[in-house]
Coordinates of C-alpha atoms in Angstrom, one line a residue:
Chain D
M1 CA 65.5 94.2 81.3
S2 CA 67.0 95.5 78.1
L3 CA 70.5 94.3 77.3
N4 CA 71.1 97.2 74.9
V5 CA 74.3 99.0 75.7
E6 CA 74.4 101.3 72.8
T7 CA 73.2 104.1 75.0
A8 CA 75.8 103.4 77.7
R9 CA 78.5 106.1 77.6
G10 CA 80.1 105.9 81.0
P11 CA 83.8 106.4 81.4
V12 CA 86.1 103.5 80.8
V13 CA 87.6 102.4 84.1
K14 CA 91.0 100.7 84.5
T15 CA 91.4 99.1 87.9
S16 CA 94.4 96.8 87.4
G17 CA 97.8 97.3 89.0
W18 CA 98.1 99.4 92.1
R19 CA 94.7 101.1 91.4
E20 CA 93.1 97.8 92.4
L21 CA 94.1 98.5 96.1
W22 CA 91.4 101.1 96.4
S23 CA 89.1 100.3 93.5
K24 CA 88.0 96.8 94.2
E25 CA 85.8 95.4 97.0
D26 CA 88.3 92.6 97.6
W27 CA 90.9 94.9 98.9
W28 CA 88.5 97.0 100.9
A29 CA 87.4 93.8 102.6
I30 CA 91.0 93.2 103.4
W31 CA 91.6 96.7 104.8
I32 CA 88.5 96.5 107.0
G33 CA 89.0 92.9 108.1
L34 CA 92.7 93.1 108.9
G35 CA 92.1 96.5 110.5
I36 CA 89.8 94.8 113.0
V37 CA 92.2 91.9 113.5
L38 CA 95.2 94.3 114.1
A39 CA 93.1 96.4 116.5
G40 CA 92.1 93.3 118.3
C41 CA 95.8 92.2 118.6
A42 CA 96.9 95.6 119.8
L43 CA 94.2 95.8 122.4
F44 CA 95.0 92.2 123.5
W45 CA 98.6 93.0 124.0
G46 CA 97.6 96.0 126.1
G47 CA 95.4 93.9 128.3
A48 CA 92.1 95.1 126.7
N49 CA 89.9 93.6 124.0
L50 CA 87.2 94.3 121.4
R51 CA 84.4 92.8 123.5
W52 CA 82.7 96.2 124.2
L53 CA 82.4 96.9 120.5
A54 CA 81.5 93.3 119.5
V55 CA 78.1 93.4 121.3
L56 CA 75.5 90.9 120.3
P57 CA 72.0 90.1 121.7
P58 CA 72.0 87.4 124.4
R59 CA 70.4 84.0 124.3
W60 CA 66.9 84.4 125.7
T61 CA 63.9 82.5 126.7
A62 CA 61.7 85.5 127.8
F63 CA 61.5 88.6 125.6
S64 CA 62.1 90.7 128.7
Q65 CA 65.7 89.5 128.6
V66 CA 66.1 91.2 125.2
T67 CA 64.6 94.5 126.3
A68 CA 66.8 94.5 129.4
D69 CA 69.9 93.9 127.2
L70 CA 68.9 96.7 124.8
A71 CA 68.3 99.1 127.7
A72 CA 71.6 98.3 129.3
N73 CA 73.7 98.1 126.1
W74 CA 72.2 100.5 123.7
P75 CA 75.4 102.7 123.7
R76 CA 77.4 99.7 122.5
Y77 CA 75.0 98.9 119.7
V78 CA 75.0 102.6 118.6
T79 CA 78.8 102.6 118.7
Q80 CA 79.0 99.4 116.7
F81 CA 76.6 100.8 114.1
V82 CA 78.7 103.9 113.8
F83 CA 81.8 101.8 113.5
W84 CA 80.4 99.6 110.7
L85 CA 78.9 102.7 109.0
A86 CA 82.2 104.5 109.0
A87 CA 84.2 101.6 107.7
F88 CA 81.8 100.6 104.9
S89 CA 80.9 104.1 103.8
T90 CA 84.6 105.0 103.5
A91 CA 85.0 101.9 101.2
L92 CA 81.9 102.4 99.2
T93 CA 82.5 106.1 98.7
A94 CA 85.9 105.2 97.2
L95 CA 84.1 102.7 95.0
G96 CA 81.9 105.4 93.6
Y97 CA 78.7 105.1 95.7
K98 CA 77.0 108.1 97.3
A99 CA 77.2 108.3 101.1
R100 CA 73.7 109.9 101.2
E101 CA 72.3 106.7 99.7
F102 CA 74.5 104.2 101.6
I103 CA 73.8 105.7 105.1
P104 CA 70.0 105.2 105.2
A105 CA 70.3 101.9 103.5
F106 CA 72.8 100.6 106.0
A107 CA 70.8 102.0 108.9
F108 CA 67.8 99.9 107.7
L109 CA 70.2 96.9 107.2
Y110 CA 71.6 97.2 110.7
L111 CA 68.2 97.4 112.3
A112 CA 67.0 94.4 110.3
A113 CA 70.1 92.5 111.2
L114 CA 69.5 93.2 114.9
V115 CA 66.0 91.9 114.6
V116 CA 67.2 88.7 112.9
F117 CA 70.0 88.3 115.5
I118 CA 67.4 88.6 118.3
V119 CA 65.1 86.0 116.7
G120 CA 68.0 83.7 116.1
Q121 CA 69.1 83.9 119.8
W122 CA 65.7 82.7 121.0
D123 CA 66.2 79.4 122.8
S124 CA 63.5 77.7 120.7
A125 CA 64.7 79.1 117.4
V126 CA 66.4 75.9 116.3
Y127 CA 63.3 73.9 117.1
Y128 CA 61.3 76.0 114.6
N129 CA 64.2 76.2 112.1
L130 CA 64.6 79.9 112.7
E131 CA 68.3 80.0 112.0
P132 CA 69.5 83.6 111.4
P133 CA 70.8 83.0 107.9
L134 CA 67.6 81.4 106.8
I135 CA 65.4 84.0 108.4
A136 CA 67.5 86.9 107.0
L137 CA 67.4 85.4 103.5
F138 CA 63.7 84.5 103.6
A139 CA 62.7 88.0 105.0
G140 CA 64.9 89.7 102.4
L141 CA 63.4 87.7 99.5
V142 CA 59.9 88.4 100.6
I143 CA 60.5 92.1 101.0
A144 CA 62.3 92.4 97.6
N145 CA 59.8 90.4 95.7
T146 CA 56.6 91.7 97.2
V147 CA 56.5 95.3 98.5
G148 CA 60.0 96.0 97.2
L149 CA 62.4 98.8 98.3
P150 CA 63.6 101.8 96.3
R151 CA 66.5 100.8 94.0
W152 CA 68.8 103.4 95.5
L153 CA 68.9 101.5 98.7
D154 CA 70.9 98.8 97.0
A155 CA 73.9 101.0 97.7
G156 CA 73.8 99.5 101.2
F157 CA 73.0 95.9 100.3
R158 CA 76.5 94.8 99.2
V159 CA 76.4 90.9 99.5
E160 CA 79.9 90.3 98.2
F161 CA 81.5 93.1 100.2
Y162 CA 80.0 91.9 103.5
V163 CA 80.8 88.2 102.9
K164 CA 84.4 89.0 101.9
T165 CA 84.8 91.1 105.0
G166 CA 83.4 88.2 107.0
I167 CA 85.7 85.7 105.4
V168 CA 88.7 87.8 106.2
L169 CA 87.6 88.0 109.8
L170 CA 86.9 84.2 109.7
G171 CA 90.6 83.8 108.9
A172 CA 91.4 85.0 112.5
T173 CA 89.4 82.1 113.9
V174 CA 91.1 79.4 111.8
P175 CA 94.5 78.3 112.9
F176 CA 97.0 78.5 110.1
S177 CA 98.1 74.9 110.8
L178 CA 94.5 73.8 110.0
I179 CA 94.7 75.5 106.6
V180 CA 98.0 73.8 105.9
L181 CA 96.8 70.4 107.0
A182 CA 93.3 70.4 105.6
G183 CA 93.9 72.6 102.6
P184 CA 95.3 69.9 100.3
V185 CA 92.4 67.6 101.0
A186 CA 90.0 70.4 100.3
I187 CA 91.8 71.2 97.0
L188 CA 91.8 67.5 96.0
Q189 CA 88.1 67.0 96.7
A190 CA 87.1 70.4 95.2
S191 CA 89.1 69.8 92.1
I192 CA 87.5 66.4 91.5
V193 CA 84.0 67.8 91.8
S194 CA 84.8 71.0 89.9
I195 CA 86.2 69.3 86.9
V196 CA 83.5 66.6 86.7
T197 CA 80.7 69.2 87.2
F198 CA 82.2 71.5 84.5
L199 CA 82.5 68.6 82.0
V200 CA 79.0 67.5 82.7
I201 CA 77.4 70.9 82.2
F202 CA 79.6 71.6 79.2
W203 CA 78.9 68.3 77.5
V204 CA 75.1 68.4 78.2
G205 CA 75.0 72.0 77.0
V206 CA 76.8 71.3 73.7
K207 CA 74.6 68.2 73.2
L208 CA 71.6 70.4 73.6
G209 CA 72.9 72.8 71.0
L210 CA 74.3 75.6 73.1
D211 CA 77.2 77.7 71.9
R212 CA 80.4 76.5 73.5
R213 CA 81.1 79.8 75.2
L214 CA 77.7 79.7 76.8
A215 CA 78.2 76.1 77.8
A216 CA 81.6 77.0 79.4
T217 CA 80.2 80.0 81.2
L218 CA 77.4 77.9 82.6
G219 CA 80.0 75.2 83.5
V220 CA 82.2 77.3 85.6
G221 CA 79.2 78.9 87.2
G222 CA 78.2 75.5 88.5
A223 CA 81.7 74.2 89.1
V224 CA 83.9 77.0 90.5
C225 CA 82.4 80.0 92.2
G226 CA 79.0 80.8 90.8
V227 CA 78.2 84.2 89.5
S228 CA 81.8 85.4 89.9
A229 CA 83.2 82.5 87.9
A230 CA 80.6 83.0 85.2
I231 CA 81.4 86.7 84.7
A232 CA 85.1 86.1 84.9
V233 CA 85.1 83.3 82.3
A234 CA 82.6 85.1 80.1
G235 CA 85.0 88.1 79.9
A236 CA 88.1 85.9 79.4
I237 CA 86.6 83.9 76.5
G238 CA 84.7 86.7 74.9
A239 CA 81.2 85.3 75.4
K240 CA 78.1 87.0 74.0
K241 CA 76.6 89.5 76.3
E242 CA 73.5 87.4 76.8
D243 CA 75.5 84.4 78.1
A244 CA 76.6 85.7 81.5
P245 CA 73.0 86.8 82.5
I246 CA 71.8 83.3 81.6
A247 CA 74.4 81.8 83.8
I248 CA 73.7 84.3 86.6
T249 CA 70.0 83.3 86.6
A250 CA 70.8 79.6 86.7
V251 CA 73.3 80.1 89.6
I252 CA 71.0 82.3 91.6
L253 CA 68.0 80.0 91.4
W254 CA 70.0 76.9 92.3
A255 CA 72.1 78.7 95.0
I256 CA 68.9 79.9 96.8
V257 CA 67.4 76.4 96.6
M258 CA 70.5 74.9 98.0
I259 CA 70.7 77.3 100.9
F260 CA 67.6 75.7 102.3
V261 CA 68.0 72.1 100.9
L262 CA 71.5 71.3 101.9
P263 CA 71.2 72.1 105.6
L264 CA 67.9 70.3 105.8
A265 CA 69.2 67.2 104.0
A266 CA 72.3 67.1 106.2
R267 CA 70.1 67.5 109.3
G268 CA 67.9 64.7 108.1
L269 CA 71.0 62.5 107.7
H270 CA 72.5 63.7 111.0
L271 CA 75.8 64.5 109.3
P272 CA 78.6 65.8 111.6
T273 CA 79.0 69.6 111.2
G274 CA 82.5 69.3 109.6
V275 CA 81.2 66.8 107.0
A276 CA 78.1 68.9 106.2
G277 CA 80.3 72.0 105.9
A278 CA 82.5 70.1 103.4
W279 CA 79.5 69.0 101.4
I280 CA 78.1 72.5 101.3
G281 CA 81.5 73.8 100.3
T282 CA 81.6 71.3 97.4
S283 CA 78.0 71.7 96.3
E284 CA 76.9 75.3 96.9
F285 CA 77.5 77.8 94.0
A286 CA 78.4 81.0 95.7
D287 CA 80.4 82.0 98.8
A288 CA 77.5 84.0 100.3
A289 CA 75.0 81.2 99.8
G290 CA 77.4 78.6 101.1
I291 CA 78.2 80.6 104.3
A292 CA 74.5 81.0 104.9
A293 CA 73.9 77.3 104.5
A294 CA 77.0 76.3 106.6
Q295 CA 76.2 78.8 109.4
A296 CA 72.6 77.6 109.5
Y297 CA 73.8 74.0 109.8
G298 CA 76.4 75.0 112.4
G299 CA 73.6 76.4 114.5
Y300 CA 72.2 72.9 114.9
A301 CA 75.4 71.8 116.8
G302 CA 74.6 71.2 120.4
H303 CA 70.9 71.9 119.8
V304 CA 69.8 69.0 117.6
D305 CA 70.3 65.4 118.8
G306 CA 72.5 63.2 116.7
I307 CA 74.5 66.1 115.1
A308 CA 78.1 65.8 116.2
G309 CA 80.8 68.5 116.0
T310 CA 80.8 72.3 116.5
S311 CA 79.3 75.2 114.7
E312 CA 82.9 76.4 113.8
Q313 CA 83.6 73.1 112.1
A314 CA 80.8 73.7 109.6
I315 CA 82.0 77.1 108.7
Q316 CA 85.7 76.1 108.6
A317 CA 85.1 73.1 106.4
F318 CA 83.0 75.1 104.1
T319 CA 85.5 77.9 103.8
L320 CA 88.4 75.5 103.2
M321 CA 86.5 73.7 100.5
K322 CA 84.9 76.7 98.8
V323 CA 87.5 79.4 99.2
V324 CA 90.8 77.4 99.2
G325 CA 89.5 74.5 97.1
R326 CA 87.5 76.3 94.5
D327 CA 87.6 80.1 94.4
V328 CA 91.4 80.6 94.2
W329 CA 91.5 78.7 90.9
I330 CA 89.2 80.9 88.9
G331 CA 92.1 82.7 87.2
I332 CA 93.5 79.4 86.0
W333 CA 90.1 78.3 84.7
A334 CA 89.7 81.6 82.9
F335 CA 93.2 81.4 81.4
V336 CA 92.9 77.8 80.2
L337 CA 89.4 78.3 78.8
A338 CA 90.7 81.4 76.9
I339 CA 93.3 79.2 75.3
V340 CA 90.8 76.6 74.4
A341 CA 88.4 79.2 73.1
T342 CA 91.1 80.7 70.9
T343 CA 92.5 77.5 69.5
R344 CA 89.6 75.1 69.4
W345 CA 86.3 77.0 69.2
E346 CA 85.0 79.3 66.4
A347 CA 86.9 82.5 66.1
K348 CA 85.5 85.8 67.4
T349 CA 85.8 89.1 65.6
A350 CA 86.9 90.9 68.7
G351 CA 88.8 89.9 71.7
S352 CA 92.3 89.4 72.9
R353 CA 94.7 86.5 72.8
P354 CA 95.1 84.5 76.0
D355 CA 97.3 86.2 78.6
A356 CA 98.8 84.5 81.7
G357 CA 98.3 87.8 83.5
E358 CA 94.6 86.9 83.7
I359 CA 95.5 84.5 86.5
W360 CA 96.6 87.3 88.7
R361 CA 94.1 89.9 87.6
R362 CA 91.2 87.6 88.3
F363 CA 92.6 86.2 91.6
P364 CA 90.0 86.7 94.4
K365 CA 92.3 88.9 96.4
F366 CA 90.3 88.8 99.6
V367 CA 91.7 85.3 100.1
F368 CA 95.0 87.0 101.0
G369 CA 93.2 88.7 103.9
F370 CA 91.8 85.4 105.1
L371 CA 95.3 83.9 105.1
I372 CA 97.0 86.9 106.7
A373 CA 94.4 87.1 109.4
S374 CA 95.0 83.4 110.2
L375 CA 98.8 83.9 110.2
L376 CA 98.5 86.9 112.5
I377 CA 96.4 85.3 115.1
T378 CA 98.3 82.1 114.9
A379 CA 101.6 84.0 115.5
V380 CA 100.1 86.1 118.4
T381 CA 98.8 83.0 120.2
A382 CA 101.7 80.6 119.3
S383 CA 103.2 80.8 122.8
Y384 CA 100.0 79.8 124.6
S385 CA 99.3 76.3 125.8
L386 CA 96.0 74.8 124.8
A387 CA 94.6 75.6 128.2
D388 CA 95.7 79.2 128.2
Y389 CA 94.6 79.6 124.6
N390 CA 91.1 78.6 125.6
K391 CA 91.1 80.6 128.8
I392 CA 92.9 83.8 127.6
A393 CA 93.1 84.1 123.9
V394 CA 89.6 82.9 122.9
P395 CA 87.6 85.3 125.1
G396 CA 90.1 88.1 124.9
L397 CA 91.0 88.1 121.2
I398 CA 89.2 85.5 119.0
A399 CA 85.6 85.6 120.3
P400 CA 85.0 89.3 119.8
I401 CA 86.4 89.0 116.2
K402 CA 84.1 86.0 115.7
D403 CA 81.1 88.0 116.9
L404 CA 81.9 90.9 114.5
R405 CA 82.2 88.3 111.8
T406 CA 78.8 87.1 112.6
W407 CA 77.4 90.6 112.1
A408 CA 79.1 90.9 108.7
F409 CA 77.6 87.6 107.6
I410 CA 74.1 88.7 108.7
F411 CA 74.4 91.9 106.7
C412 CA 75.3 89.6 103.8
F413 CA 72.4 87.2 104.3
L414 CA 69.9 90.0 104.4
S415 CA 71.5 91.6 101.4
I416 CA 71.2 88.4 99.3
G417 CA 67.4 88.5 99.8
L418 CA 67.0 92.2 99.4
T419 CA 68.9 92.3 96.1
T420 CA 67.4 89.2 94.5
R421 CA 64.5 90.3 92.4
F422 CA 63.3 87.3 90.4
K423 CA 61.5 89.5 87.8
D424 CA 64.8 91.2 87.0
L425 CA 66.7 88.1 86.1
A426 CA 67.3 87.3 82.5
A427 CA 65.2 84.5 81.0
A428 CA 67.6 81.5 81.0
G429 CA 65.8 79.2 78.6
R430 CA 65.1 75.5 78.9
A431 CA 68.4 74.1 77.5
P432 CA 70.8 76.2 79.6
L433 CA 68.8 75.4 82.8
L434 CA 68.7 71.7 81.9
A435 CA 72.5 71.7 81.3
F436 CA 73.1 73.5 84.5
S437 CA 70.7 71.3 86.5
S438 CA 72.4 68.2 85.2
G439 CA 75.6 69.5 86.7
V440 CA 73.9 70.3 89.9
V441 CA 72.7 66.7 90.3
V442 CA 76.1 65.2 89.6
N443 CA 77.8 67.9 91.8
V444 CA 75.5 67.2 94.8
A445 CA 75.8 63.5 94.6
L446 CA 79.6 63.4 94.0
G447 CA 80.1 66.0 96.7
F448 CA 78.1 63.9 99.2
V449 CA 80.0 60.7 98.4
L450 CA 83.4 62.5 98.8
S451 CA 82.4 64.4 101.9
V452 CA 80.7 61.6 103.7
Y453 CA 82.4 58.4 102.6
V454 CA 85.8 59.1 101.0
F455 CA 87.0 62.0 103.2
G456 CA 84.3 61.7 105.9
S457 CA 86.7 60.9 108.8
H458 CA 88.9 63.9 107.9
W459 CA 86.0 66.4 107.8
A460 CA 84.3 64.9 110.9
T461 CA 87.4 65.5 113.0
L462 CA 88.5 68.8 111.4
G463 CA 90.5 70.8 113.9
Q464 CA 90.4 68.3 116.7
Chain M
M1 CA 97.9 78.9 66.1
T2 CA 98.2 75.6 67.9
L3 CA 97.4 75.0 71.5
I4 CA 101.1 74.9 72.5
E5 CA 102.0 78.1 70.5
T6 CA 99.0 79.9 72.1
F7 CA 100.2 78.8 75.5
R8 CA 103.7 80.0 74.9
A9 CA 102.5 83.3 73.5
A10 CA 100.3 83.8 76.5
L11 CA 103.4 83.7 78.8
K12 CA 105.4 86.3 76.8
P13 CA 105.3 90.0 77.8
R14 CA 103.1 92.1 75.7
A15 CA 104.6 94.3 73.1
D16 CA 102.9 97.6 72.2
G17 CA 100.2 96.9 69.6
P18 CA 97.3 98.6 68.0
P19 CA 95.0 100.7 70.2
G20 CA 93.0 98.3 72.5
C21 CA 89.4 98.3 73.7
F22 CA 90.1 100.7 76.5
G23 CA 90.4 103.5 74.0
C24 CA 87.5 102.4 71.9
A25 CA 84.1 104.1 71.9
H26 CA 82.3 100.7 71.6
F27 CA 83.8 99.5 74.9
H28 CA 81.9 100.2 78.2
N29 CA 83.1 98.9 81.6
D30 CA 81.7 101.4 84.1
T31 CA 79.9 99.8 87.0
E32 CA 76.5 101.2 86.1
T33 CA 76.6 99.6 82.7
I34 CA 77.9 96.3 84.0
Q35 CA 75.1 96.1 86.6
R36 CA 72.5 97.0 84.0
V37 CA 73.5 94.4 81.4
L38 CA 74.3 91.7 83.9
P39 CA 71.0 91.6 86.0
G40 CA 71.5 89.7 89.2
I41 CA 75.2 90.2 89.4
S42 CA 74.9 91.9 92.8
S43 CA 73.0 89.0 94.4
F44 CA 76.0 86.7 94.6
S45 CA 78.9 88.7 93.1
S46 CA 79.7 92.2 92.3
A47 CA 80.8 94.6 89.6
H48 CA 83.6 95.6 91.9
A49 CA 85.0 92.1 92.4
S50 CA 88.6 91.3 91.6
V51 CA 87.5 88.4 89.4
R52 CA 85.9 90.8 87.0
A53 CA 89.2 92.5 86.4
D54 CA 88.5 95.3 83.8
D55 CA 86.0 93.4 81.7
G56 CA 83.5 95.4 79.8
L57 CA 81.0 95.2 77.0
C58 CA 81.8 95.6 73.4
A59 CA 78.6 97.2 72.0
R60 CA 79.9 96.7 68.4
H61 CA 80.1 92.9 68.7
D62 CA 77.7 92.3 71.7
T63 CA 80.3 90.5 73.7
L64 CA 81.7 90.6 77.2
I65 CA 85.5 91.0 76.8
N66 CA 88.6 91.7 78.9
G67 CA 89.4 95.0 77.1
R68 CA 92.9 94.0 76.2
G69 CA 92.3 93.1 72.6
S70 CA 91.9 95.0 69.5
C71 CA 90.0 94.6 66.2
A72 CA 89.4 96.3 62.8
D73 CA 86.2 98.0 64.2
F74 CA 88.2 100.2 66.6
L75 CA 86.6 103.6 67.0
G76 CA 88.5 106.2 68.9
R77 CA 86.7 107.8 71.8
P78 CA 85.7 111.4 71.2

């Protein structure tokens, strides 16, 4: 693909300040996610709940159970489809997409998600490794890289939007006390791994002759939050326009490999779900990829002998490690590297001097939604005893939100595959891939040691 | 400028300066351009993500920049 931008003459868009509230996906994920949580709370107070809307296919052994469920519940599926369509199309229209492109794309996505969900609910699915995230990703990759779909359908395949919406909903299922107690350990572990991984990639990259800005862009891509970190830091330090695409290619290739490798390796080692979630949170490169891997591993809980813990522990440990431990620091990385680039590296003709405002501007705002959702549910259920919490609050309030979260994540997993066209990716070159891969090796090994041996007991008993 | 001086300057409020990249014809940060020159961005991130802020491409210097700077090659938009 040509990187020539001379022909680009689109309008300049300023989204900072209050405009960000309706012009960034992060905030729309908050509005939708918190809207669901608040609706759930309101219904719960009124003695009702979101269960009717939060329909999902049942566990089945014979396919007739699926057809019976669809025959009985089709109005609920249709209503849920309309609900998601209304919420997402409102947001995407505000972001500049065309509803006439989004609607058919999302209809395709919802039907595909339903099929993936049904396959994943099969009793023997775990035996055949048919975990919904892995099926969705694999099916999407096969479709996108073989027969292909029209490009305009990409309007409905919004990986980041769906995963952020899912993470905000995830906040409602994580007690705030857990974030407070486990957050510092996550930050400590993630910081150790992030700094070491960055330094390894940067050092190897410079030794291989890469420009420092490219080496730094690759470094944060491997150390902090993948593609998002790479584009954030590339912009902050004034990297060449070819640098970010190289980092994006490296991140995508390794992130997809790790979606399959990390759960399978953890399964082979019979790691407890919380420990595996922490390892995935430390060593995956993107939120969407990590959620896919963590949810796939969580699916083994209770189905594979020798794997202790719950499916929620895998997701919670991953989220604490990745979102709280790594993602929220991207602004600081961008700010610090901008200072280093300005004072220590070769001068650029264009660019701005470092600005502390970058820390706020680049903050992944959806994290606020995650925290607020957690606070809201924790406050609403604060007066319940543990027995009442499990008997009343879980089925009436938390479980429906969790099921809607699962839908959002499946939309995301399918979208990863459907938007990843390998032939479109920029050629990364041997040296950048070698530098990034060296960081991957160190990251995975160090993440394993910290998750299993140093903080293993903490993650194995997360939330208990 | 030393590391400490740069850090101190970064914390100070901005004074009005020369016209920045947002008014420059070489600067492009619309979503379509970003997605075209950053292939793969939508797989694990987004041109609409907060972390991108208002970053755009300087077609004059072939760099990805945050749009808050200025340089001698400024060219006013028509």
